[in-house]
């Protein structure tokens, strides 16, 4: 029994150290959540505070829409979004990690989903088309990006006028960004604050690209 307790303690300590290391490293270079930490993204805690269907509802995703999922990971948001927008809609999923893109593509193939496109690359590299998307998502991703302004400028350009960027942050994500910081960054590139949903430790903020 004691050995099991020690083992669990060591595992918990290793995960805690990894999360702290990611937080410190993110100040200097991009530190996306590695593929082996995917269970931290897909678990009952995350589903209770920021489940994919909840996030889609908060952003007002509807049938026929085009959606950009930045930092898509293995598809926690992209796959349910593809089902919601239906065959008349389109999902573009962007991630800097090839392992995450592979996981998403494997899931898409297994589910025979035909309206998901993947892009391997970092936000801010201008790999997304302009004036294309009705909605864009940054779900526990913004803090992983070093040049946050460049990333948000790209998203701004990719949204249609009137389109919405939905940013979600959840503790204890080591890259957690405060509500004040998220709003300041989004507004600095021209996005207009629209709505805040949820408590400070698990919130979604929606921003609109103004219609000229």
mmCIF file with all atom_site columns, C-alpha atoms in Angstrom:
data_model
loop_
_atom_site.group_PDB
_atom_site.id
_atom_site.type_symbol
_atom_site.label_atom_id
_atom_site.label_alt_id
_atom_site.label_comp_id
_atom_site.label_asym_id
_atom_site.label_entity_id
_atom_site.label_seq_id
_atom_site.pdbx_PDB_ins_code
_atom_site.Cartn_x
_atom_site.Cartn_y
_atom_site.Cartn_z
_atom_site.occupancy
_atom_site.B_iso_or_equiv
_atom_site.pdbx_formal_charge
_atom_site.auth_seq_id
_atom_site.auth_comp_id
_atom_site.auth_asym_id
_atom_site.auth_atom_id
_atom_site.pdbx_PDB_model_num
ATOM 1   C CA . UNK A 1 1   ? 0.000   0.000  0.000   1.00 0.00 ? 1   UNK A CA 1
ATOM 2   C CA . UNK A 1 2   ? 2.780   2.381  0.946   1.00 0.00 ? 2   UNK A CA 1
ATOM 3   C CA . UNK A 1 3   ? 4.635   1.701  -2.281  1.00 0.00 ? 3   UNK A CA 1
ATOM 4   C CA . UNK A 1 4   ? 1.482   2.537  -4.266  1.00 0.00 ? 4   UNK A CA 1
ATOM 5   C CA . UNK A 1 5   ? 1.093   5.837  -2.405  1.00 0.00 ? 5   UNK A CA 1
ATOM 6   C CA . UNK A 1 6   ? 4.735   6.694  -3.069  1.00 0.00 ? 6   UNK A CA 1
ATOM 7   C CA . UNK A 1 7   ? 4.331   5.784  -6.742  1.00 0.00 ? 7   UNK A CA 1
ATOM 8   C CA . UNK A 1 8   ? 1.240   7.979  -7.124  1.00 0.00 ? 8   UNK A CA 1
ATOM 9   C CA . UNK A 1 9   ? 2.995   10.808 -5.302  1.00 0.00 ? 9   UNK A CA 1
ATOM 10  C CA . UNK A 1 10  ? 5.963   10.574 -7.667  1.00 0.00 ? 10  UNK A CA 1
ATOM 11  C CA . UNK A 1 11  ? 3.685   10.567 -10.712 1.00 0.00 ? 11  UNK A CA 1
ATOM 12  C CA . UNK A 1 12  ? 1.793   13.600 -9.431  1.00 0.00 ? 12  UNK A CA 1
ATOM 13  C CA . UNK A 1 13  ? 5.061   15.361 -8.680  1.00 0.00 ? 13  UNK A CA 1
ATOM 14  C CA . UNK A 1 14  ? 6.414   14.650 -12.156 1.00 0.00 ? 14  UNK A CA 1
ATOM 15  C CA . UNK A 1 15  ? 3.271   16.052 -13.784 1.00 0.00 ? 15  UNK A CA 1
ATOM 16  C CA . UNK A 1 16  ? 3.402   19.135 -11.551 1.00 0.00 ? 16  UNK A CA 1
ATOM 17  C CA . UNK A 1 17  ? 7.036   19.751 -12.460 1.00 0.00 ? 17  UNK A CA 1
ATOM 18  C CA . UNK A 1 18  ? 6.233   19.336 -16.158 1.00 0.00 ? 18  UNK A CA 1
ATOM 19  C CA . UNK A 1 19  ? 3.434   21.885 -15.907 1.00 0.00 ? 19  UNK A CA 1
ATOM 20  C CA . UNK A 1 20  ? 5.646   24.367 -14.047 1.00 0.00 ? 20  UNK A CA 1
ATOM 21  C CA . UNK A 1 21  ? 8.367   23.859 -16.645 1.00 0.00 ? 21  UNK A CA 1
ATOM 22  C CA . UNK A 1 22  ? 5.906   24.571 -19.448 1.00 0.00 ? 22  UNK A CA 1
ATOM 23  C CA . UNK A 1 23  ? 4.798   27.766 -17.726 1.00 0.00 ? 23  UNK A CA 1
ATOM 24  C CA . UNK A 1 24  ? 8.356   29.055 -17.337 1.00 0.00 ? 24  UNK A CA 1
ATOM 25  C CA . UNK A 1 25  ? 9.443   27.998 -20.824 1.00 0.00 ? 25  UNK A CA 1
ATOM 26  C CA . UNK A 1 26  ? 6.430   29.684 -22.432 1.00 0.00 ? 26  UNK A CA 1
ATOM 27  C CA . UNK A 1 27  ? 7.888   33.065 -21.532 1.00 0.00 ? 27  UNK A CA 1
ATOM 28  C CA . UNK A 1 28  ? 10.661  32.532 -24.043 1.00 0.00 ? 28  UNK A CA 1
ATOM 29  C CA . UNK A 1 29  ? 9.414   30.200 -26.765 1.00 0.00 ? 29  UNK A CA 1
ATOM 30  C CA . UNK A 1 30  ? 6.334   28.303 -27.907 1.00 0.00 ? 30  UNK A CA 1
ATOM 31  C CA . UNK A 1 31  ? 5.502   25.482 -25.485 1.00 0.00 ? 31  UNK A CA 1
ATOM 32  C CA . UNK A 1 32  ? 2.349   23.732 -26.698 1.00 0.00 ? 32  UNK A CA 1
ATOM 33  C CA . UNK A 1 33  ? 0.898   20.950 -24.606 1.00 0.00 ? 33  UNK A CA 1
ATOM 34  C CA . UNK A 1 34  ? 2.722   17.780 -25.732 1.00 0.00 ? 34  UNK A CA 1
ATOM 35  C CA . UNK A 1 35  ? 0.746   14.859 -27.102 1.00 0.00 ? 35  UNK A CA 1
ATOM 36  C CA . UNK A 1 36  ? 1.451   12.710 -24.034 1.00 0.00 ? 36  UNK A CA 1
ATOM 37  C CA . UNK A 1 37  ? -0.465  15.224 -21.887 1.00 0.00 ? 37  UNK A CA 1
ATOM 38  C CA . UNK A 1 38  ? -3.657  14.902 -23.945 1.00 0.00 ? 38  UNK A CA 1
ATOM 39  C CA . UNK A 1 39  ? -5.445  13.158 -21.008 1.00 0.00 ? 39  UNK A CA 1
ATOM 40  C CA . UNK A 1 40  ? -5.152  16.465 -19.144 1.00 0.00 ? 40  UNK A CA 1
ATOM 41  C CA . UNK A 1 41  ? -7.233  18.067 -21.890 1.00 0.00 ? 41  UNK A CA 1
ATOM 42  C CA . UNK A 1 42  ? -9.813  15.318 -22.240 1.00 0.00 ? 42  UNK A CA 1
ATOM 43  C CA . UNK A 1 43  ? -11.073 14.469 -18.778 1.00 0.00 ? 43  UNK A CA 1
ATOM 44  C CA . UNK A 1 44  ? -14.222 14.924 -16.660 1.00 0.00 ? 44  UNK A CA 1
ATOM 45  C CA . UNK A 1 45  ? -12.879 18.120 -15.050 1.00 0.00 ? 45  UNK A CA 1
ATOM 46  C CA . UNK A 1 46  ? -12.334 19.847 -18.399 1.00 0.00 ? 46  UNK A CA 1
ATOM 47  C CA . UNK A 1 47  ? -15.613 18.531 -19.742 1.00 0.00 ? 47  UNK A CA 1
ATOM 48  C CA . UNK A 1 48  ? -17.481 19.888 -16.709 1.00 0.00 ? 48  UNK A CA 1
ATOM 49  C CA . UNK A 1 49  ? -15.955 23.374 -16.923 1.00 0.00 ? 49  UNK A CA 1
ATOM 50  C CA . UNK A 1 50  ? -15.399 23.733 -20.661 1.00 0.00 ? 50  UNK A CA 1
ATOM 51  C CA . UNK A 1 51  ? -16.952 20.832 -22.531 1.00 0.00 ? 51  UNK A CA 1
ATOM 52  C CA . UNK A 1 52  ? -16.878 21.044 -26.314 1.00 0.00 ? 52  UNK A CA 1
ATOM 53  C CA . UNK A 1 53  ? -20.650 21.365 -26.686 1.00 0.00 ? 53  UNK A CA 1
ATOM 54  C CA . UNK A 1 54  ? -20.693 24.156 -24.109 1.00 0.00 ? 54  UNK A CA 1
ATOM 55  C CA . UNK A 1 55  ? -17.957 26.015 -25.980 1.00 0.00 ? 55  UNK A CA 1
ATOM 56  C CA . UNK A 1 56  ? -19.783 25.644 -29.294 1.00 0.00 ? 56  UNK A CA 1
ATOM 57  C CA . UNK A 1 57  ? -22.961 27.003 -27.710 1.00 0.00 ? 57  UNK A CA 1
ATOM 58  C CA . UNK A 1 58  ? -21.089 29.949 -26.178 1.00 0.00 ? 58  UNK A CA 1
ATOM 59  C CA . UNK A 1 59  ? -19.697 30.870 -29.586 1.00 0.00 ? 59  UNK A CA 1
ATOM 60  C CA . UNK A 1 60  ? -23.018 30.401 -31.354 1.00 0.00 ? 60  UNK A CA 1
ATOM 61  C CA . UNK A 1 61  ? -21.767 27.815 -33.840 1.00 0.00 ? 61  UNK A CA 1
ATOM 62  C CA . UNK A 1 62  ? -24.527 26.819 -36.242 1.00 0.00 ? 62  UNK A CA 1
ATOM 63  C CA . UNK A 1 63  ? -25.074 24.681 -39.321 1.00 0.00 ? 63  UNK A CA 1
ATOM 64  C CA . UNK A 1 64  ? -23.305 25.874 -42.445 1.00 0.00 ? 64  UNK A CA 1
ATOM 65  C CA . UNK A 1 65  ? -20.653 27.949 -40.668 1.00 0.00 ? 65  UNK A CA 1
ATOM 66  C CA . UNK A 1 66  ? -16.923 28.015 -41.355 1.00 0.00 ? 66  UNK A CA 1
ATOM 67  C CA . UNK A 1 67  ? -14.903 27.552 -38.165 1.00 0.00 ? 67  UNK A CA 1
ATOM 68  C CA . UNK A 1 68  ? -11.193 27.967 -37.413 1.00 0.00 ? 68  UNK A CA 1
ATOM 69  C CA . UNK A 1 69  ? -9.811  25.983 -34.461 1.00 0.00 ? 69  UNK A CA 1
ATOM 70  C CA . UNK A 1 70  ? -6.379  27.381 -33.545 1.00 0.00 ? 70  UNK A CA 1
ATOM 71  C CA . UNK A 1 71  ? -4.275  25.001 -31.474 1.00 0.00 ? 71  UNK A CA 1
ATOM 72  C CA . UNK A 1 72  ? -6.751  22.245 -32.241 1.00 0.00 ? 72  UNK A CA 1
ATOM 73  C CA . UNK A 1 73  ? -4.844  19.445 -30.519 1.00 0.00 ? 73  UNK A CA 1
ATOM 74  C CA . UNK A 1 74  ? -6.445  16.031 -31.113 1.00 0.00 ? 74  UNK A CA 1
ATOM 75  C CA . UNK A 1 75  ? -9.805  17.578 -32.031 1.00 0.00 ? 75  UNK A CA 1
ATOM 76  C CA . UNK A 1 76  ? -11.662 18.099 -28.761 1.00 0.00 ? 76  UNK A CA 1
ATOM 77  C CA . UNK A 1 77  ? -13.469 21.076 -30.328 1.00 0.00 ? 77  UNK A CA 1
ATOM 78  C CA . UNK A 1 78  ? -12.899 20.515 -34.040 1.00 0.00 ? 78  UNK A CA 1
ATOM 79  C CA . UNK A 1 79  ? -14.695 17.165 -34.278 1.00 0.00 ? 79  UNK A CA 1
ATOM 80  C CA . UNK A 1 80  ? -17.900 18.212 -32.449 1.00 0.00 ? 80  UNK A CA 1
ATOM 81  C CA . UNK A 1 81  ? -17.809 21.470 -34.433 1.00 0.00 ? 81  UNK A CA 1
ATOM 82  C CA . UNK A 1 82  ? -17.660 19.493 -37.691 1.00 0.00 ? 82  UNK A CA 1
ATOM 83  C CA . UNK A 1 83  ? -20.732 17.544 -36.667 1.00 0.00 ? 83  UNK A CA 1
ATOM 84  C CA . UNK A 1 84  ? -22.570 20.732 -35.680 1.00 0.00 ? 84  UNK A CA 1
ATOM 85  C CA . UNK A 1 85  ? -21.867 22.754 -38.850 1.00 0.00 ? 85  UNK A CA 1
ATOM 86  C CA . UNK A 1 86  ? -22.811 19.751 -40.982 1.00 0.00 ? 86  UNK A CA 1
ATOM 87  C CA . UNK A 1 87  ? -21.911 19.020 -44.608 1.00 0.00 ? 87  UNK A CA 1
ATOM 88  C CA . UNK A 1 88  ? -22.582 22.630 -45.595 1.00 0.00 ? 88  UNK A CA 1
ATOM 89  C CA . UNK A 1 89  ? -20.014 23.892 -43.122 1.00 0.00 ? 89  UNK A CA 1
ATOM 90  C CA . UNK A 1 90  ? -16.254 23.752 -42.886 1.00 0.00 ? 90  UNK A CA 1
ATOM 91  C CA . UNK A 1 91  ? -13.700 23.284 -40.098 1.00 0.00 ? 91  UNK A CA 1
ATOM 92  C CA . UNK A 1 92  ? -10.064 24.289 -40.457 1.00 0.00 ? 92  UNK A CA 1
ATOM 93  C CA . UNK A 1 93  ? -7.900  22.934 -37.635 1.00 0.00 ? 93  UNK A CA 1
ATOM 94  C CA . UNK A 1 94  ? -4.450  24.435 -37.071 1.00 0.00 ? 94  UNK A CA 1
ATOM 95  C CA . UNK A 1 95  ? -1.753  23.072 -34.775 1.00 0.00 ? 95  UNK A CA 1
ATOM 96  C CA . UNK A 1 96  ? 2.012   23.484 -34.523 1.00 0.00 ? 96  UNK A CA 1
ATOM 97  C CA . UNK A 1 97  ? 2.553   19.839 -33.510 1.00 0.00 ? 97  UNK A CA 1
ATOM 98  C CA . UNK A 1 98  ? 2.593   17.133 -36.161 1.00 0.00 ? 98  UNK A CA 1
ATOM 99  C CA . UNK A 1 99  ? 1.646   14.519 -33.523 1.00 0.00 ? 99  UNK A CA 1
ATOM 100 C CA . UNK A 1 100 ? -1.549  16.411 -32.698 1.00 0.00 ? 100 UNK A CA 1
ATOM 101 C CA . UNK A 1 101 ? -2.461  16.813 -36.355 1.00 0.00 ? 101 UNK A CA 1
ATOM 102 C CA . UNK A 1 102 ? -1.940  13.079 -36.896 1.00 0.00 ? 102 UNK A CA 1
ATOM 103 C CA . UNK A 1 103 ? -4.198  12.229 -33.957 1.00 0.00 ? 103 UNK A CA 1
ATOM 104 C CA . UNK A 1 104 ? -6.904  14.515 -35.287 1.00 0.00 ? 104 UNK A CA 1
ATOM 105 C CA . UNK A 1 105 ? -6.640  13.129 -38.805 1.00 0.00 ? 105 UNK A CA 1
ATOM 106 C CA . UNK A 1 106 ? -6.874  9.567  -37.477 1.00 0.00 ? 106 UNK A CA 1
ATOM 107 C CA . UNK A 1 107 ? -10.036 10.452 -35.538 1.00 0.00 ? 107 UNK A CA 1
ATOM 108 C CA . UNK A 1 108 ? -11.552 12.221 -38.535 1.00 0.00 ? 108 UNK A CA 1
ATOM 109 C CA . UNK A 1 109 ? -10.859 9.204  -40.754 1.00 0.00 ? 109 UNK A CA 1
ATOM 110 C CA . UNK A 1 110 ? -12.279 6.768  -38.202 1.00 0.00 ? 110 UNK A CA 1
ATOM 111 C CA . UNK A 1 111 ? -15.482 8.808  -37.960 1.00 0.00 ? 111 UNK A CA 1
ATOM 112 C CA . UNK A 1 112 ? -15.678 9.337  -41.744 1.00 0.00 ? 112 UNK A CA 1
ATOM 113 C CA . UNK A 1 113 ? -15.904 13.105 -41.271 1.00 0.00 ? 113 UNK A CA 1
ATOM 114 C CA . UNK A 1 114 ? -15.427 14.960 -44.555 1.00 0.00 ? 114 UNK A CA 1
ATOM 115 C CA . UNK A 1 115 ? -15.576 18.651 -43.632 1.00 0.00 ? 115 UNK A CA 1
ATOM 116 C CA . UNK A 1 116 ? -12.356 19.000 -41.589 1.00 0.00 ? 116 UNK A CA 1
ATOM 117 C CA . UNK A 1 117 ? -9.143  20.390 -43.070 1.00 0.00 ? 117 UNK A CA 1
ATOM 118 C CA . UNK A 1 118 ? -5.869  20.418 -41.140 1.00 0.00 ? 118 UNK A CA 1
ATOM 119 C CA . UNK A 1 119 ? -2.972  22.859 -41.252 1.00 0.00 ? 119 UNK A CA 1
ATOM 120 C CA . UNK A 1 120 ? 0.388   22.129 -39.652 1.00 0.00 ? 120 UNK A CA 1
ATOM 121 C CA . UNK A 1 121 ? 1.829   25.418 -38.463 1.00 0.00 ? 121 UNK A CA 1
ATOM 122 C CA . UNK A 1 122 ? 1.917   28.056 -35.756 1.00 0.00 ? 122 UNK A CA 1
ATOM 123 C CA . UNK A 1 123 ? -0.617  30.821 -35.304 1.00 0.00 ? 123 UNK A CA 1
ATOM 124 C CA . UNK A 1 124 ? 0.868   34.013 -36.660 1.00 0.00 ? 124 UNK A CA 1
ATOM 125 C CA . UNK A 1 125 ? 2.546   32.381 -39.664 1.00 0.00 ? 125 UNK A CA 1
ATOM 126 C CA . UNK A 1 126 ? -0.284  33.596 -41.922 1.00 0.00 ? 126 UNK A CA 1
ATOM 127 C CA . UNK A 1 127 ? -1.301  30.129 -43.088 1.00 0.00 ? 127 UNK A CA 1
ATOM 128 C CA . UNK A 1 128 ? -5.034  30.786 -42.903 1.00 0.00 ? 128 UNK A CA 1
ATOM 129 C CA . UNK A 1 129 ? -7.143  32.448 -45.641 1.00 0.00 ? 129 UNK A CA 1
ATOM 130 C CA . UNK A 1 130 ? -8.498  35.941 -45.011 1.00 0.00 ? 130 UNK A CA 1
ATOM 131 C CA . UNK A 1 131 ? -12.151 36.921 -44.499 1.00 0.00 ? 131 UNK A CA 1
ATOM 132 C CA . UNK A 1 132 ? -13.208 33.267 -44.431 1.00 0.00 ? 132 UNK A CA 1
ATOM 133 C CA . UNK A 1 133 ? -14.440 32.189 -41.002 1.00 0.00 ? 133 UNK A CA 1
ATOM 134 C CA . UNK A 1 134 ? -17.638 32.856 -39.066 1.00 0.00 ? 134 UNK A CA 1
ATOM 135 C CA . UNK A 1 135 ? -16.062 31.650 -35.822 1.00 0.00 ? 135 UNK A CA 1
ATOM 136 C CA . UNK A 1 136 ? -12.564 31.068 -34.473 1.00 0.00 ? 136 UNK A CA 1
ATOM 137 C CA . UNK A 1 137 ? -11.519 29.278 -31.285 1.00 0.00 ? 137 UNK A CA 1
ATOM 138 C CA . UNK A 1 138 ? -8.559  29.607 -28.933 1.00 0.00 ? 138 UNK A CA 1
ATOM 139 C CA . UNK A 1 139 ? -9.217  27.067 -26.186 1.00 0.00 ? 139 UNK A CA 1
ATOM 140 C CA . UNK A 1 140 ? -6.484  27.056 -23.503 1.00 0.00 ? 140 UNK A CA 1
ATOM 141 C CA . UNK A 1 141 ? -4.008  27.927 -26.254 1.00 0.00 ? 141 UNK A CA 1
ATOM 142 C CA . UNK A 1 142 ? -3.267  31.668 -26.118 1.00 0.00 ? 142 UNK A CA 1
ATOM 143 C CA . UNK A 1 143 ? -0.655  31.339 -23.364 1.00 0.00 ? 143 UNK A CA 1
ATOM 144 C CA . UNK A 1 144 ? 1.291   28.778 -25.402 1.00 0.00 ? 144 UNK A CA 1
ATOM 145 C CA . UNK A 1 145 ? 1.945   31.341 -28.136 1.00 0.00 ? 145 UNK A CA 1
ATOM 146 C CA . UNK A 1 146 ? 5.006   33.580 -27.825 1.00 0.00 ? 146 UNK A CA 1
ATOM 147 C CA . UNK A 1 147 ? 3.944   36.231 -30.346 1.00 0.00 ? 147 UNK A CA 1
ATOM 148 C CA . UNK A 1 148 ? 0.362   36.527 -29.220 1.00 0.00 ? 148 UNK A CA 1
ATOM 149 C CA . UNK A 1 149 ? -0.242  39.759 -31.103 1.00 0.00 ? 149 UNK A CA 1
ATOM 150 C CA . UNK A 1 150 ? 0.844   38.219 -34.418 1.00 0.00 ? 150 UNK A CA 1
ATOM 151 C CA . UNK A 1 151 ? -1.430  35.242 -33.789 1.00 0.00 ? 151 UNK A CA 1
ATOM 152 C CA . UNK A 1 152 ? -4.408  37.432 -32.984 1.00 0.00 ? 152 UNK A CA 1
ATOM 153 C CA . UNK A 1 153 ? -3.759  39.622 -36.027 1.00 0.00 ? 153 UNK A CA 1
ATOM 154 C CA . UNK A 1 154 ? -3.881  36.524 -38.214 1.00 0.00 ? 154 UNK A CA 1
ATOM 155 C CA . UNK A 1 155 ? -7.131  35.404 -36.614 1.00 0.00 ? 155 UNK A CA 1
ATOM 156 C CA . UNK A 1 156 ? -8.578  38.902 -37.045 1.00 0.00 ? 156 UNK A CA 1
ATOM 157 C CA . UNK A 1 157 ? -7.737  38.758 -40.746 1.00 0.00 ? 157 UNK A CA 1
ATOM 158 C CA . UNK A 1 158 ? -9.129  35.238 -41.109 1.00 0.00 ? 158 UNK A CA 1
ATOM 159 C CA . UNK A 1 159 ? -12.529 36.150 -39.635 1.00 0.00 ? 159 UNK A CA 1
ATOM 160 C CA . UNK A 1 160 ? -15.311 37.529 -41.767 1.00 0.00 ? 160 UNK A CA 1
ATOM 161 C CA . UNK A 1 161 ? -16.595 40.974 -40.736 1.00 0.00 ? 161 UNK A CA 1
ATOM 162 C CA . UNK A 1 162 ? -18.978 40.250 -37.887 1.00 0.00 ? 162 UNK A CA 1
ATOM 163 C CA . UNK A 1 163 ? -17.219 36.960 -37.131 1.00 0.00 ? 163 UNK A CA 1
ATOM 164 C CA . UNK A 1 164 ? -16.447 35.958 -33.556 1.00 0.00 ? 164 UNK A CA 1
ATOM 165 C CA . UNK A 1 165 ? -13.247 34.857 -31.829 1.00 0.00 ? 165 UNK A CA 1
ATOM 166 C CA . UNK A 1 166 ? -14.039 32.764 -28.751 1.00 0.00 ? 166 UNK A CA 1
ATOM 167 C CA . UNK A 1 167 ? -11.206 32.515 -26.197 1.00 0.00 ? 167 UNK A CA 1
ATOM 168 C CA . UNK A 1 168 ? -11.431 30.043 -23.299 1.00 0.00 ? 168 UNK A CA 1
ATOM 169 C CA . UNK A 1 169 ? -9.049  29.793 -20.333 1.00 0.00 ? 169 UNK A CA 1
ATOM 170 C CA . UNK A 1 170 ? -9.226  27.183 -17.564 1.00 0.00 ? 170 UNK A CA 1
ATOM 171 C CA . UNK A 1 171 ? -7.124  26.685 -14.441 1.00 0.00 ? 171 UNK A CA 1
ATOM 172 C CA . UNK A 1 172 ? -4.882  24.826 -13.612 1.00 0.00 ? 172 UNK A CA 1
ATOM 173 C CA . UNK A 1 173 ? -3.624  25.121 -17.195 1.00 0.00 ? 173 UNK A CA 1
ATOM 174 C CA . UNK A 1 174 ? 0.009   26.264 -16.798 1.00 0.00 ? 174 UNK A CA 1
ATOM 175 C CA . UNK A 1 175 ? -0.486  28.725 -19.665 1.00 0.00 ? 175 UNK A CA 1
ATOM 176 C CA . UNK A 1 176 ? -3.611  30.286 -18.151 1.00 0.00 ? 176 UNK A CA 1
ATOM 177 C CA . UNK A 1 177 ? -4.258  33.894 -19.215 1.00 0.00 ? 177 UNK A CA 1
ATOM 178 C CA . UNK A 1 178 ? -6.297  36.297 -17.099 1.00 0.00 ? 178 UNK A CA 1
ATOM 179 C CA . UNK A 1 179 ? -9.485  37.941 -18.343 1.00 0.00 ? 179 UNK A CA 1
ATOM 180 C CA . UNK A 1 180 ? -7.791  41.334 -18.287 1.00 0.00 ? 180 UNK A CA 1
ATOM 181 C CA . UNK A 1 181 ? -4.872  40.133 -20.409 1.00 0.00 ? 181 UNK A CA 1
ATOM 182 C CA . UNK A 1 182 ? -7.075  38.328 -22.923 1.00 0.00 ? 182 UNK A CA 1
ATOM 183 C CA . UNK A 1 183 ? -9.224  41.408 -23.415 1.00 0.00 ? 183 UNK A CA 1
ATOM 184 C CA . UNK A 1 184 ? -6.239  43.733 -23.713 1.00 0.00 ? 184 UNK A CA 1
ATOM 185 C CA . UNK A 1 185 ? -4.578  41.535 -26.341 1.00 0.00 ? 185 UNK A CA 1
ATOM 186 C CA . UNK A 1 186 ? -7.730  41.009 -28.385 1.00 0.00 ? 186 UNK A CA 1
ATOM 187 C CA . UNK A 1 187 ? -8.655  44.670 -28.401 1.00 0.00 ? 187 UNK A CA 1
ATOM 188 C CA . UNK A 1 188 ? -5.096  45.643 -29.363 1.00 0.00 ? 188 UNK A CA 1
ATOM 189 C CA . UNK A 1 189 ? -5.598  44.037 -32.808 1.00 0.00 ? 189 UNK A CA 1
ATOM 190 C CA . UNK A 1 190 ? -9.012  45.607 -33.403 1.00 0.00 ? 190 UNK A CA 1
ATOM 191 C CA . UNK A 1 191 ? -11.385 42.974 -32.048 1.00 0.00 ? 191 UNK A CA 1
ATOM 192 C CA . UNK A 1 192 ? -14.335 44.298 -30.053 1.00 0.00 ? 192 UNK A CA 1
ATOM 193 C CA . UNK A 1 193 ? -15.274 42.735 -26.716 1.00 0.00 ? 193 UNK A CA 1
ATOM 194 C CA . UNK A 1 194 ? -18.721 41.180 -26.865 1.00 0.00 ? 194 UNK A CA 1
ATOM 195 C CA . UNK A 1 195 ? -19.347 38.794 -23.966 1.00 0.00 ? 195 UNK A CA 1
ATOM 196 C CA . UNK A 1 196 ? -17.831 37.195 -20.859 1.00 0.00 ? 196 UNK A CA 1
ATOM 197 C CA . UNK A 1 197 ? -19.168 33.821 -19.736 1.00 0.00 ? 197 UNK A CA 1
ATOM 198 C CA . UNK A 1 198 ? -18.113 31.857 -16.661 1.00 0.00 ? 198 UNK A CA 1
ATOM 199 C CA . UNK A 1 199 ? -16.042 32.485 -13.515 1.00 0.00 ? 199 UNK A CA 1
ATOM 200 C CA . UNK A 1 200 ? -12.456 33.777 -13.497 1.00 0.00 ? 200 UNK A CA 1
ATOM 201 C CA . UNK A 1 201 ? -10.962 30.276 -13.219 1.00 0.00 ? 201 UNK A CA 1
ATOM 202 C CA . UNK A 1 202 ? -12.863 28.851 -16.214 1.00 0.00 ? 202 UNK A CA 1
ATOM 203 C CA . UNK A 1 203 ? -14.134 31.539 -18.553 1.00 0.00 ? 203 UNK A CA 1
ATOM 204 C CA . UNK A 1 204 ? -14.932 32.228 -22.184 1.00 0.00 ? 204 UNK A CA 1
ATOM 205 C CA . UNK A 1 205 ? -14.603 35.669 -23.743 1.00 0.00 ? 205 UNK A CA 1
ATOM 206 C CA . UNK A 1 206 ? -16.111 36.401 -27.155 1.00 0.00 ? 206 UNK A CA 1
ATOM 207 C CA . UNK A 1 207 ? -14.781 39.138 -29.432 1.00 0.00 ? 207 UNK A CA 1
ATOM 208 C CA . UNK A 1 208 ? -16.279 40.419 -32.675 1.00 0.00 ? 208 UNK A CA 1
ATOM 209 C CA . UNK A 1 209 ? -14.501 41.591 -35.811 1.00 0.00 ? 209 UNK A CA 1
ATOM 210 C CA . UNK A 1 210 ? -16.210 44.914 -36.550 1.00 0.00 ? 210 UNK A CA 1
ATOM 211 C CA . UNK A 1 211 ? -18.183 45.316 -39.735 1.00 0.00 ? 211 UNK A CA 1
ATOM 212 C CA . UNK A 1 212 ? -16.615 48.126 -41.767 1.00 0.00 ? 212 UNK A CA 1
#
